[in-house]
Coordinates of C-alpha atoms and ligand atoms in Angstrom, one line a residue:
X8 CA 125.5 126.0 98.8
X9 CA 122.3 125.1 97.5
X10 CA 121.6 121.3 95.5
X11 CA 119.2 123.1 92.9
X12 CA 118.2 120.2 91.4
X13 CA 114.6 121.6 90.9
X14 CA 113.4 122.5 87.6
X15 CA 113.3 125.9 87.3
X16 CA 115.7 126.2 89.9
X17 CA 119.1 125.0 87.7
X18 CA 122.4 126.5 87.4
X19 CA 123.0 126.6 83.6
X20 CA 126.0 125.7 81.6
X21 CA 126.9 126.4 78.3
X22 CA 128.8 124.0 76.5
X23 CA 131.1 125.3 73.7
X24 CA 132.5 122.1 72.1
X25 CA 131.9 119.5 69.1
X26 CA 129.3 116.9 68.8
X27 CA 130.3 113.3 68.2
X28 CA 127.7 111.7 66.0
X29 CA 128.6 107.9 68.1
X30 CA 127.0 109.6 71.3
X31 CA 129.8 109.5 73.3
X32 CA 131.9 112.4 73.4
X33 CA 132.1 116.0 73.2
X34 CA 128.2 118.1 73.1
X35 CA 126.4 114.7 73.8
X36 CA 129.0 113.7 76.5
X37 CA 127.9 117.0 78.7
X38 CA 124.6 116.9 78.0
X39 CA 124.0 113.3 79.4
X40 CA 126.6 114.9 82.7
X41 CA 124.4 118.1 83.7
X42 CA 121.5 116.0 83.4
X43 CA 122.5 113.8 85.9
X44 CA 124.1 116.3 88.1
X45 CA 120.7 118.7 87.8
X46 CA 122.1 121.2 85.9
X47 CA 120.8 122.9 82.7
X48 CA 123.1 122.2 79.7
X49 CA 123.0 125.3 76.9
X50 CA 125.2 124.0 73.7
X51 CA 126.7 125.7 71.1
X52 CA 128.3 123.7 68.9
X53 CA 131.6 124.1 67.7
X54 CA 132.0 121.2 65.2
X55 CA 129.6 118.8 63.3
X56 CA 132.5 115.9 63.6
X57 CA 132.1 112.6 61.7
X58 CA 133.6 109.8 64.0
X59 CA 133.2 105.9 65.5
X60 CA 135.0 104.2 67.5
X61 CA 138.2 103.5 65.2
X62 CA 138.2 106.7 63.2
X63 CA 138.0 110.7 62.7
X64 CA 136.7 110.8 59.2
X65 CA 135.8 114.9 59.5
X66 CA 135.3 117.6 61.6
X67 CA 133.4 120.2 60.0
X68 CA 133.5 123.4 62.1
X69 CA 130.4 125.6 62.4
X70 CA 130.9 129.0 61.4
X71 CA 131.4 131.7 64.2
X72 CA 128.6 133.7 62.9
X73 CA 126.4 131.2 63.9
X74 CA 127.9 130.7 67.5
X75 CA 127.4 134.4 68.1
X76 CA 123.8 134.4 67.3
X77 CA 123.6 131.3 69.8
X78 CA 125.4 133.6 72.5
X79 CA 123.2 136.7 71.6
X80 CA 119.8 135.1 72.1
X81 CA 120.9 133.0 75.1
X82 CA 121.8 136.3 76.8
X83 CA 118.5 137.4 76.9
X84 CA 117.1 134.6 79.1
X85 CA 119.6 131.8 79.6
X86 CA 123.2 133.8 80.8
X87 CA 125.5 130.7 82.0
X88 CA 127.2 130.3 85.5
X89 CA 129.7 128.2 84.2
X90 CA 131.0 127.8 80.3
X91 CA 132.6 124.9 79.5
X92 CA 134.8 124.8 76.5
X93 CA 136.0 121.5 74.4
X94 CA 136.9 121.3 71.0
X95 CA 137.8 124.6 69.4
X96 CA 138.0 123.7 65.7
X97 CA 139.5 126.3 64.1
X98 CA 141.7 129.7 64.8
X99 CA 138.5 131.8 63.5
X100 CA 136.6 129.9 66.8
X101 CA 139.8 130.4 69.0
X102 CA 139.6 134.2 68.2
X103 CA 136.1 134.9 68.4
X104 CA 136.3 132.9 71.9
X105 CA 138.8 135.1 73.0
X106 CA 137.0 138.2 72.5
X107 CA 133.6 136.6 73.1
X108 CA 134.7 135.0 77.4
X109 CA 136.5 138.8 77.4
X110 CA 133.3 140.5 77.3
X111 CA 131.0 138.3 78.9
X112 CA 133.9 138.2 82.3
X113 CA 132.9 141.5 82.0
X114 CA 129.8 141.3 82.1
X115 CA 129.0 138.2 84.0
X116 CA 131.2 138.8 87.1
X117 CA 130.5 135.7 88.8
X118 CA 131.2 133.8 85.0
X119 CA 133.8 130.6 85.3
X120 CA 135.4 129.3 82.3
X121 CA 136.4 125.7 82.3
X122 CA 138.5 124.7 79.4
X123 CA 139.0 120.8 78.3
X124 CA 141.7 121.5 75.4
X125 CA 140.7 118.8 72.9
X126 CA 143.2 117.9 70.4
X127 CA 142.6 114.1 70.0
X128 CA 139.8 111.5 69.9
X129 CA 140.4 108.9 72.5
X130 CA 140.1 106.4 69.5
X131 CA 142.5 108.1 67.5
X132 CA 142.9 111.1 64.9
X133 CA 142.9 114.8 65.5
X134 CA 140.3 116.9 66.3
X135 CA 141.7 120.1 66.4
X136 CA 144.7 121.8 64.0
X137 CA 145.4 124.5 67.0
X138 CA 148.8 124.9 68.0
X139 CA 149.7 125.1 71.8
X140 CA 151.0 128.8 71.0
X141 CA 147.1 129.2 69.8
X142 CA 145.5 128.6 72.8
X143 CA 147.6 130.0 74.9
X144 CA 146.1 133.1 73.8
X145 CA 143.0 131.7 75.7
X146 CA 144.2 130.9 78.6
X147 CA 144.1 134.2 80.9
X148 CA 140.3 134.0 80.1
X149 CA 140.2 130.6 81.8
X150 CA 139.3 129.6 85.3
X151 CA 140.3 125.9 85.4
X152 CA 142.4 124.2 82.5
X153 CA 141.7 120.1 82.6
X154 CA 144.4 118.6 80.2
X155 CA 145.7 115.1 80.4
X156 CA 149.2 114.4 81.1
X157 CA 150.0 114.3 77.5
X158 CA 148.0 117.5 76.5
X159 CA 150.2 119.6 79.4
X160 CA 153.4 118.6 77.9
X161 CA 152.6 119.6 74.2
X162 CA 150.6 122.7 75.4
X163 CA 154.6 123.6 77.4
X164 CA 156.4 122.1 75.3
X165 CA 157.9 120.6 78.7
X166 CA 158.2 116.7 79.1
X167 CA 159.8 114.9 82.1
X168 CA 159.0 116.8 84.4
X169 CA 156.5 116.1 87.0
X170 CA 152.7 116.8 87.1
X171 CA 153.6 119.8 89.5
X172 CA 155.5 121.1 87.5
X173 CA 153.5 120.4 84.5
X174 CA 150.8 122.6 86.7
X175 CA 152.7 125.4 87.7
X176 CA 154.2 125.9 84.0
X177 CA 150.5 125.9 82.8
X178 CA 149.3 128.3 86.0
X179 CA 152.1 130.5 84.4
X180 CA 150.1 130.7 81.0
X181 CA 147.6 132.4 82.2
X182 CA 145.3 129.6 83.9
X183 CA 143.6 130.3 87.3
X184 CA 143.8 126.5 88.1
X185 CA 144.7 123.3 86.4
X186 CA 144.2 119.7 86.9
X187 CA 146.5 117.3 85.6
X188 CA 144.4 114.4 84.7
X189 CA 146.3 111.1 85.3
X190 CA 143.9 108.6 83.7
X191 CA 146.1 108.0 80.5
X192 CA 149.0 107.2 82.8
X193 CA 149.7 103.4 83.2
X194 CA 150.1 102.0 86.4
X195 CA 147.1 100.6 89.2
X196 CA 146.3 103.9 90.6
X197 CA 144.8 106.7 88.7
X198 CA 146.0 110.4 90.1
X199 CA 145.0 113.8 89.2
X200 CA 147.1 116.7 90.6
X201 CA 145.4 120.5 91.0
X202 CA 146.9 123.4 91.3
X203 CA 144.5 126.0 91.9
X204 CA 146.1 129.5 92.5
X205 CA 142.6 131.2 93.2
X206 CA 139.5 129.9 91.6
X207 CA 137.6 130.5 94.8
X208 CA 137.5 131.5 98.0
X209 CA 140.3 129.3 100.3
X210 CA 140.9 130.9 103.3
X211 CA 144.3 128.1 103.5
X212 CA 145.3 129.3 100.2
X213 CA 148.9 131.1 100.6
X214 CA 150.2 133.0 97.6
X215 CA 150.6 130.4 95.2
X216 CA 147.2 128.7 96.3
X217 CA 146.6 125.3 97.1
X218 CA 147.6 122.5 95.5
X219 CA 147.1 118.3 96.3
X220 CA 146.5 115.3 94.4
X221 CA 143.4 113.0 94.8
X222 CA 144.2 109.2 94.0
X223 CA 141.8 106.4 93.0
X224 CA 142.2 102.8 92.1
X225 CA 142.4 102.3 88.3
X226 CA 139.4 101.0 86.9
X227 CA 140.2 98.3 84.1
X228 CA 138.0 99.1 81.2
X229 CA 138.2 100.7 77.7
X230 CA 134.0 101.5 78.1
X231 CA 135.3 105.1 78.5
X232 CA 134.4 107.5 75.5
X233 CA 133.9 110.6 76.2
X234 CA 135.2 110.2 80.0
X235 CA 137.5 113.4 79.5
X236 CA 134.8 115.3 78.7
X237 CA 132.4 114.0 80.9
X238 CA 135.4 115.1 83.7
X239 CA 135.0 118.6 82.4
X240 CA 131.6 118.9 82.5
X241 CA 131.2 117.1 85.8
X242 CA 133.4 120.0 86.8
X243 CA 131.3 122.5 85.3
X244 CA 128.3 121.3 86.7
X245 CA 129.4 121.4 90.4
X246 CA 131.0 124.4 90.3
X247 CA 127.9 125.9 88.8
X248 CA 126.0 124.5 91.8
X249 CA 128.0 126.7 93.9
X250 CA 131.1 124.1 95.1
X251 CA 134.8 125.4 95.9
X252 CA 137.3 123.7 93.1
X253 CA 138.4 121.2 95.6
X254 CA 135.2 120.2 96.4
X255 CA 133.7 120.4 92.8
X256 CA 137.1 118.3 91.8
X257 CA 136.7 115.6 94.3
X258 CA 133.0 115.2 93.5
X259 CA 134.3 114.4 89.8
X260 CA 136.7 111.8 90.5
X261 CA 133.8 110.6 92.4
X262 CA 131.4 110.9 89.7
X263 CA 133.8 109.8 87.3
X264 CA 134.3 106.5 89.1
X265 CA 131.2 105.8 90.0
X266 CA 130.8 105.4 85.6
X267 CA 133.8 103.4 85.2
X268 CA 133.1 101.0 87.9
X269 CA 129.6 100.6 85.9
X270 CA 131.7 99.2 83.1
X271 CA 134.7 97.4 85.0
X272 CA 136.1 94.4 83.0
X273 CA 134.4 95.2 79.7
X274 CA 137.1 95.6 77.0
X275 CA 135.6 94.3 74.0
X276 CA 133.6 96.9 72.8
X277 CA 134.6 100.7 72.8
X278 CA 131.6 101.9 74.0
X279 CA 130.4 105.2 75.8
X280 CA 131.2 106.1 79.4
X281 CA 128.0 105.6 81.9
X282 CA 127.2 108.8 83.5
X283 CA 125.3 107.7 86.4
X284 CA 124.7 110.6 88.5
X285 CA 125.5 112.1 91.6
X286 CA 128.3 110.2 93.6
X287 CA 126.3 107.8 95.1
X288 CA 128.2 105.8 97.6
X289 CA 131.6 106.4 99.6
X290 CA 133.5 103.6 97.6
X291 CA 134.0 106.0 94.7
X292 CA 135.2 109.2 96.3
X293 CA 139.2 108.9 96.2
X294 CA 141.6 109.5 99.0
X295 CA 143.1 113.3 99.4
X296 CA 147.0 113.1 99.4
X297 CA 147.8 115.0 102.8
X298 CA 151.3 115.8 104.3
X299 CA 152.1 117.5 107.1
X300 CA 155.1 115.9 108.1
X301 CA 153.7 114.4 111.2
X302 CA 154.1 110.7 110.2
X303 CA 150.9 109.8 111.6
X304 CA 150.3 106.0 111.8
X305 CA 147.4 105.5 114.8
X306 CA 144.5 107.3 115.5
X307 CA 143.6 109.6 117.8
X308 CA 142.1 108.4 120.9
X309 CA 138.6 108.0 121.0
X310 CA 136.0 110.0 123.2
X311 CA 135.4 108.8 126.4
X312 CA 132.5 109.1 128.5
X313 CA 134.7 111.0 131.2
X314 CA 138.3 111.7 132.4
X315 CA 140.6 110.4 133.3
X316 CA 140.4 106.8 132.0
X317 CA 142.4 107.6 128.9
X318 CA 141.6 104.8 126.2
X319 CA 137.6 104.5 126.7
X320 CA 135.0 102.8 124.1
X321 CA 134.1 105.3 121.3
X322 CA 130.6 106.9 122.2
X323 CA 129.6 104.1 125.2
X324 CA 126.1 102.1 124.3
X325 CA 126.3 104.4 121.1
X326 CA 125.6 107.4 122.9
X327 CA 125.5 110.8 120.8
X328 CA 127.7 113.5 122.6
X329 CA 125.1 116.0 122.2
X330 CA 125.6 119.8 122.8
X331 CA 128.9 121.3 122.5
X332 CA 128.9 124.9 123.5
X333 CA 131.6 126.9 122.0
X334 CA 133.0 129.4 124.7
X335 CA 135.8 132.1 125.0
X336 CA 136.1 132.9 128.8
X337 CA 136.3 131.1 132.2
X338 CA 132.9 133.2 133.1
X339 CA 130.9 131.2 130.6
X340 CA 133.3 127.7 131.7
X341 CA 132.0 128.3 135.6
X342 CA 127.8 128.9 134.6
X343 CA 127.6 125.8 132.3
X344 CA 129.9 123.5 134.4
X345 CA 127.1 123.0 136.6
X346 CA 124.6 122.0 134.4
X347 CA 126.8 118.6 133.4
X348 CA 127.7 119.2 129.6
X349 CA 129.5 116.3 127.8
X350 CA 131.6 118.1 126.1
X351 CA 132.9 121.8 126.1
X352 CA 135.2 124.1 123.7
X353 CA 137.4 127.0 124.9
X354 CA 138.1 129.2 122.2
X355 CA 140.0 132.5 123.2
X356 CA 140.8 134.9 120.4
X357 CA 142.9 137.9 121.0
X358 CA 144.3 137.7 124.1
X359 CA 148.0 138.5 125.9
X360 CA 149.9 134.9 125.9
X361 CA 150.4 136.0 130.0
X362 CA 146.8 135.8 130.2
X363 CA 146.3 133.1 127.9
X364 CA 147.7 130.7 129.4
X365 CA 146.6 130.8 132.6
X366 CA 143.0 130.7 131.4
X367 CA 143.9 127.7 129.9
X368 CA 145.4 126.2 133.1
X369 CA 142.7 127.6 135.0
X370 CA 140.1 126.4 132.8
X371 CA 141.4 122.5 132.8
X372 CA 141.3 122.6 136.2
X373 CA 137.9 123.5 136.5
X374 CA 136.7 121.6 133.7
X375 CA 138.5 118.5 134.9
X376 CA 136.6 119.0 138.7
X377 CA 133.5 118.6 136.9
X378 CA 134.5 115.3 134.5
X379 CA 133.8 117.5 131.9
X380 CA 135.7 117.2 128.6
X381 CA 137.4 120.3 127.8
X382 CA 138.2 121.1 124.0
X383 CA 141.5 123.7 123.5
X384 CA 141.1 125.6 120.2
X385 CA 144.1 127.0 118.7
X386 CA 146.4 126.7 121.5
X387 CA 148.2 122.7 121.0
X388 CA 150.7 123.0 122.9
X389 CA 149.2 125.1 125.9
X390 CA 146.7 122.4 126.0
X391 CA 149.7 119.7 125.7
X392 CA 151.2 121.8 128.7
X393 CA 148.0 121.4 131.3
X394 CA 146.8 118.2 130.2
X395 CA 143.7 119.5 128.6
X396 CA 141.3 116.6 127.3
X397 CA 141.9 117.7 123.8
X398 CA 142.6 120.3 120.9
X399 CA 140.5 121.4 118.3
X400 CA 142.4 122.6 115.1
X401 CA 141.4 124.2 111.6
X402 CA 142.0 123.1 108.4
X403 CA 145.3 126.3 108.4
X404 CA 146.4 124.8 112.1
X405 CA 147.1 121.3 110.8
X406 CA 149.8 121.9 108.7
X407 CA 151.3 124.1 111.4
X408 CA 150.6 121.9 114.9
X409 CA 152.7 118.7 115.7
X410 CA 150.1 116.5 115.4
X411 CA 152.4 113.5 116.6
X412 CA 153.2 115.3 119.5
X413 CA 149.5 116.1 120.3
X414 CA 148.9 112.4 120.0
X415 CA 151.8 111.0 122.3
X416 CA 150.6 113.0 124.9
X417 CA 147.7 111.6 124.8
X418 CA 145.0 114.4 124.1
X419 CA 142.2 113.8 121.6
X420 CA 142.0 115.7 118.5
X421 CA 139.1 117.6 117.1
X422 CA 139.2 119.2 113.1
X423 CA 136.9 121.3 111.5
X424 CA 136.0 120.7 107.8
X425 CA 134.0 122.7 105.0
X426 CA 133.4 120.1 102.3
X427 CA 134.2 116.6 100.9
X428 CA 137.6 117.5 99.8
X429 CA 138.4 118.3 103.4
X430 CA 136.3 116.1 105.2
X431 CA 137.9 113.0 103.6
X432 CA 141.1 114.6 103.9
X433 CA 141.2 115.1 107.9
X434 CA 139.3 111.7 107.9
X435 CA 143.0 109.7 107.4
X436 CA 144.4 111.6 110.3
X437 CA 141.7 109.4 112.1
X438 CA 140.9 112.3 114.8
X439 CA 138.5 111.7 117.8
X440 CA 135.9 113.7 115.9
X441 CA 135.2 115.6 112.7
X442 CA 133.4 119.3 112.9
X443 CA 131.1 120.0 109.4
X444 CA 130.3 123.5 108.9
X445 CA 129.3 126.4 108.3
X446 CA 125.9 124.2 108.1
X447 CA 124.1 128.3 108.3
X448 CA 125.0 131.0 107.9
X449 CA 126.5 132.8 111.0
X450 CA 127.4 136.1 112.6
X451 CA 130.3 134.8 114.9
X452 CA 132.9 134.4 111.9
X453 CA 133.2 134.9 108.2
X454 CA 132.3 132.2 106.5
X455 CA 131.5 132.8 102.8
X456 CA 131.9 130.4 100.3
X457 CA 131.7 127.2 102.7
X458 CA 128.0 127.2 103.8
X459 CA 127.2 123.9 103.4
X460 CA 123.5 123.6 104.2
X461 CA 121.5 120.4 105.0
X462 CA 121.9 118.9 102.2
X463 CA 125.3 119.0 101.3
X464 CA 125.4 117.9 105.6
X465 CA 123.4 114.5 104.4
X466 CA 126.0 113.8 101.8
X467 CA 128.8 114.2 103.7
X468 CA 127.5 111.7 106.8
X469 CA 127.7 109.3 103.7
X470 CA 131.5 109.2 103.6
X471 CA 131.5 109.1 107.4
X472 CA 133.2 106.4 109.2
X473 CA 133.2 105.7 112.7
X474 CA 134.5 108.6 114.0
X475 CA 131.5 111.3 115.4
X476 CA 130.9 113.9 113.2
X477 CA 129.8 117.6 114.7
X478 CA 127.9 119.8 113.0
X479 CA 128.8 123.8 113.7
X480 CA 127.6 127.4 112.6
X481 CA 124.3 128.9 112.7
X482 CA 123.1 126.5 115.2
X483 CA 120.2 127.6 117.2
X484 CA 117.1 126.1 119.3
X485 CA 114.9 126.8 115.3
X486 CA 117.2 124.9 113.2
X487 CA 118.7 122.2 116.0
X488 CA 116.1 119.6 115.2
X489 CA 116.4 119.8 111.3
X490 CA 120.4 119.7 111.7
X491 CA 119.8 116.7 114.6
X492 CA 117.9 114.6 112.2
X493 CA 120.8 114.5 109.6
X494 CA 122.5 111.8 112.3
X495 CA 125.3 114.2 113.6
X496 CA 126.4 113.2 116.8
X497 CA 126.5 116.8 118.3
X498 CA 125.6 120.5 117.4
X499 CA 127.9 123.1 118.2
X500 CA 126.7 126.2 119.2
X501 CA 128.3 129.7 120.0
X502 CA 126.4 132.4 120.2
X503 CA 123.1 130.1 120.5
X504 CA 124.5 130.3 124.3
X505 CA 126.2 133.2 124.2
X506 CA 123.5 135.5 123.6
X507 CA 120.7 133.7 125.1
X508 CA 118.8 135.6 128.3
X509 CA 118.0 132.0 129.9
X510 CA 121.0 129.8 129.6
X511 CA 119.7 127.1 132.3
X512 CA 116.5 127.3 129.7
X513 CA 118.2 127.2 126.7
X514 CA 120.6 124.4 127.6
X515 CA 117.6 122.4 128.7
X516 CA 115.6 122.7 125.1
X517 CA 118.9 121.8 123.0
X518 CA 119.1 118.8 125.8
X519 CA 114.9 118.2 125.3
X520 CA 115.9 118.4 120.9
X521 CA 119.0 115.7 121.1
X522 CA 117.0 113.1 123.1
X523 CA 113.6 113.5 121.3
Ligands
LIG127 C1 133.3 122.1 116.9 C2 134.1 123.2 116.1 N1 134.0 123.1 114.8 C3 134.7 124.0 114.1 C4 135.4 125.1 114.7 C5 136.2 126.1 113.9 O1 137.5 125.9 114.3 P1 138.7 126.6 113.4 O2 138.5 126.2 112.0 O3 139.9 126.3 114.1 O4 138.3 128.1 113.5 P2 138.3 129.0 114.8 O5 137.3 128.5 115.7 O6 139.7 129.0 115.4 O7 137.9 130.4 114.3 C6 135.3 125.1 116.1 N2 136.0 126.0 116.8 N3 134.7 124.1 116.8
3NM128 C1 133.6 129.0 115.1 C2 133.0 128.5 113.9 N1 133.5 127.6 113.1 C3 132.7 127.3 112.0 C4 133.1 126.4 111.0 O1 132.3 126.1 110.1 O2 134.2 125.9 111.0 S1 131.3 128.1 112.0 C5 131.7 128.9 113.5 C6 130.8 129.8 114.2 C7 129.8 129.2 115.0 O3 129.1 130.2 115.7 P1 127.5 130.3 115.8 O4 127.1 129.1 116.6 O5 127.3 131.5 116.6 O6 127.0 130.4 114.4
MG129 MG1 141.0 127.4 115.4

């Protein structure tokens, strides 16, 4: 996805909710969001409310004639990628909403509706008469559903039970997704729990989607007006810029703080969260719950120069590994052998399990004669079975393969990611290296929805630790140096080998790219 930060080049976002005339909430709340996240905030207001920091003296809802004008004439040059809904006065607004997000699904296919359901001032007082049987009615209209802990339980009418279930009860209303938000919750942690059963494209969804909880320190400060709204509009903006929910939801917490942190230890004055921006430092993104069972409690073992020494330094005198061709038969294993790769993938799709596994027997064997470190896609345990150098598993594999088994017997571990929300999630299994991609796009493999292009490439070195990170997917001899640059420690290429007429040639400009 594109970072169109450019004017002229902004995703745009309506904003459907109430202005606060003390600044911090609601309408003025989004604006001062998209602004710092580059997007291009459209607002039509719900609610003229009077309020400070102690009080809600009125609301004053805007009549819905005037809100449809506002959605007729931005139509004509200003149609939204994202609408983001807060307060909803009134049942005449809850209605005409309804109708309103009905028709423009219709008509906007690619439209996502993000609903922050309002019903109190942070400070105190209602905002919003609706009953949770009211906006119900909305909910099949909406793509993601951001209520607090509090909010869930009134709008089910369900209380202790947990935020999972709290989700799924929701999800069962009609929501595509919703995020629990945990920041009212006492305790020293702050944790939000999605359950997103199909706002976008996750190719490890199952049937009921995907589902995890993203846990931050909790910042101590009461400098947080408006920082449920700001939440929802952070949101809004990056999933208007094109991010998958998880991404888009980790990026918030990041984003969120990132603010907080600005105001940390300042409790005497109720004043308006800081939004500061993009996420701009690895401190503030939080940690991805992640279980698969496997009890992990080490790390994988680094990647040595050469077998068969089994606990080598990490990258020796810093050295970057480099090209990593991507292969799928022993014909392509015996032509670059030879020409002393660090580092080589088998990845065999398709094939009888006879003939499987003796490639992969055959294919250690050759790859160990030539020192050369031999990565098994897919196949754990046939690569536990011949002693490969190591595996390489997808995001889907992990919570299949025994990762503790892969570990004791000693092979490294290599995990693809597409995005934050992944990359800091495989980061805890501490694996010997971390695959970004799709960074183009590419012909070998569908990969829609998780291009992640330069850019999003720069930001994600920025959470990197020390484990090497390898960038893969639309790789070629063009693009290598641009994709070098970002500080990756190796480009992995498929059919940039595969389909080249001088492999020798090719092999050699890659090799001439990584050292220049
Ligand atoms: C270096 C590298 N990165 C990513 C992948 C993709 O692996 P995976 O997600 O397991 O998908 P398939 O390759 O199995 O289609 C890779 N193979 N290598
Ligand atoms: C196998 C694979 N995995 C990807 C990922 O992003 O995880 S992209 C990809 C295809 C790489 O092939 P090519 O170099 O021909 O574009
Ligand atoms: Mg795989």
């Amino acid at each position: 996805m594109a970072l169109a930060n450019k004017p002229g080049q902004k995703p745009v976002v309506w904003s459907i909710s109430g202005s606060d005339c003390s600044g911090g909430a609601g309408i003025a709340a989004d604006i001062k969001t998209g602004h710092g996240l580059g997007v291009e905030v459209c607002c039509l207001i719900t609610a003229n409310t009077v309020q400070n920091s102690q009080q809600v003296l009125n609301i004053n809802p805007v009549n819905i004639d005037i809100l449809q004008q506002q959605v007729d004439i931005l139509l004509e040059d200003k149609p939204p990628g994202v609408i983001k809904i807060g307060l909803v006065a009134n049942s005449y607004q809850l209605n005409w909403l309804a109708l309103t997000l009905g028709k423009l699904k219709q008509q906007l296919p690619g439209l996502k509706v993000i609903y922050d359901p309002v019903g109190q001032a942070s400070a105190g007082g209602v905002l919003s008469s609706l009953t949770s049987r009211d906006i119900s009615a909305l909910l099949p209209l909406v793509d993601v559903l951001t209520p607090n802990l509090q909010e869930a339980q009134t709008l089910t009418g369900l209380n202790q039970i947990s935020a999972a279930e709290l989700a799924q009860a929701v999800t069962r209303l009609g929501a595509k997704a919703c995020i629990i938000k945990g920041g009212h919750k006492p305790g020293n942690s702050c944790d939000d729990y999605c359950l997103d059963s199909g706002v976008n494209y996750a190719p490890q969804a199952g049937e009921n989607g995907i589902s995890y909880r993203l846990t931050s320190p909790r910042y101590d400060t009461s400098y947080s007006h408006g920082g449920g709204c700001s939440f929802a509009s952070a949101l809004s903006a990056f999933i208007a810029h094109g991010y998958l929910l998880r991404d888009a939801l980790t990026l918030t917490k990041a984003f969120i703080n990132q603010g907080l942190s600005a105001c940390q230890g300042i409790n005497d004055y109720y004043g308006a969260f800081e939004q500061l921006g993009w996420p701009a430092g690895p401190e503030y993104f939080p940690k991805v719950m992640f279980d698969n069972g496997a009890g992990l409690n080490g790390a994988f073992a680094p990647l040595g120069i050469r077998r068969p020494a089994p606990r080598e330094a990490l990258k020796p005198g810093g050295k970057r590994l480099g090209l990593y061709p991507v292969i799928d038969s022993l014909a392509w294993l015996e032509r670059l052998l030879p020409l002393g790769l660090e580092i080589i993938q088998l990845r065999i799709k398709n094939t009888e399990p006879d003939q499987l596994e003796q490639m992969v027997a055959d294919a250690v064997k050759m790859a160990r004669a030539h020192n050369t470190r031999l990565f098994i896609n897919d196949h754990w345990q046939l690569a536990i079975k011949y002693q490969a150098y190591g595996v390489h598993l997808g995001q889907e594999d992990l919570h299949e393969a025994d990762l503790a088994q892969i570990q004791a017997a000693g092979l490294r571990l290599g995990i693809s990611t597409h995005g934050c929300y992944e990359f800091l999630l495989a980061q805890q299994l501490k694996p010997s290296y971390l695959a970004i991609g799709a960074i183009y796009d590419t012909q070998t493999k569908d990969m829609t929805g998780q291009i992640q292009g330069l850019e999003n490439l720069s930001q994600l070195l920025t959470l990197a630790t020390d484990i090497p990170v390898v960038a893969i997917g639309g790789i070629n001899l063009e693009r290598a140096a641009d994709v070098w640059q970002t500080g990756v420690d190796s480009l992995a290429v498929v059919t940039a080998i595969t389909r080249t007429a001088d492999l020798e040639q090719a092999v050699r400009h890659f090799r001439h790219i990584m050292t220049g």
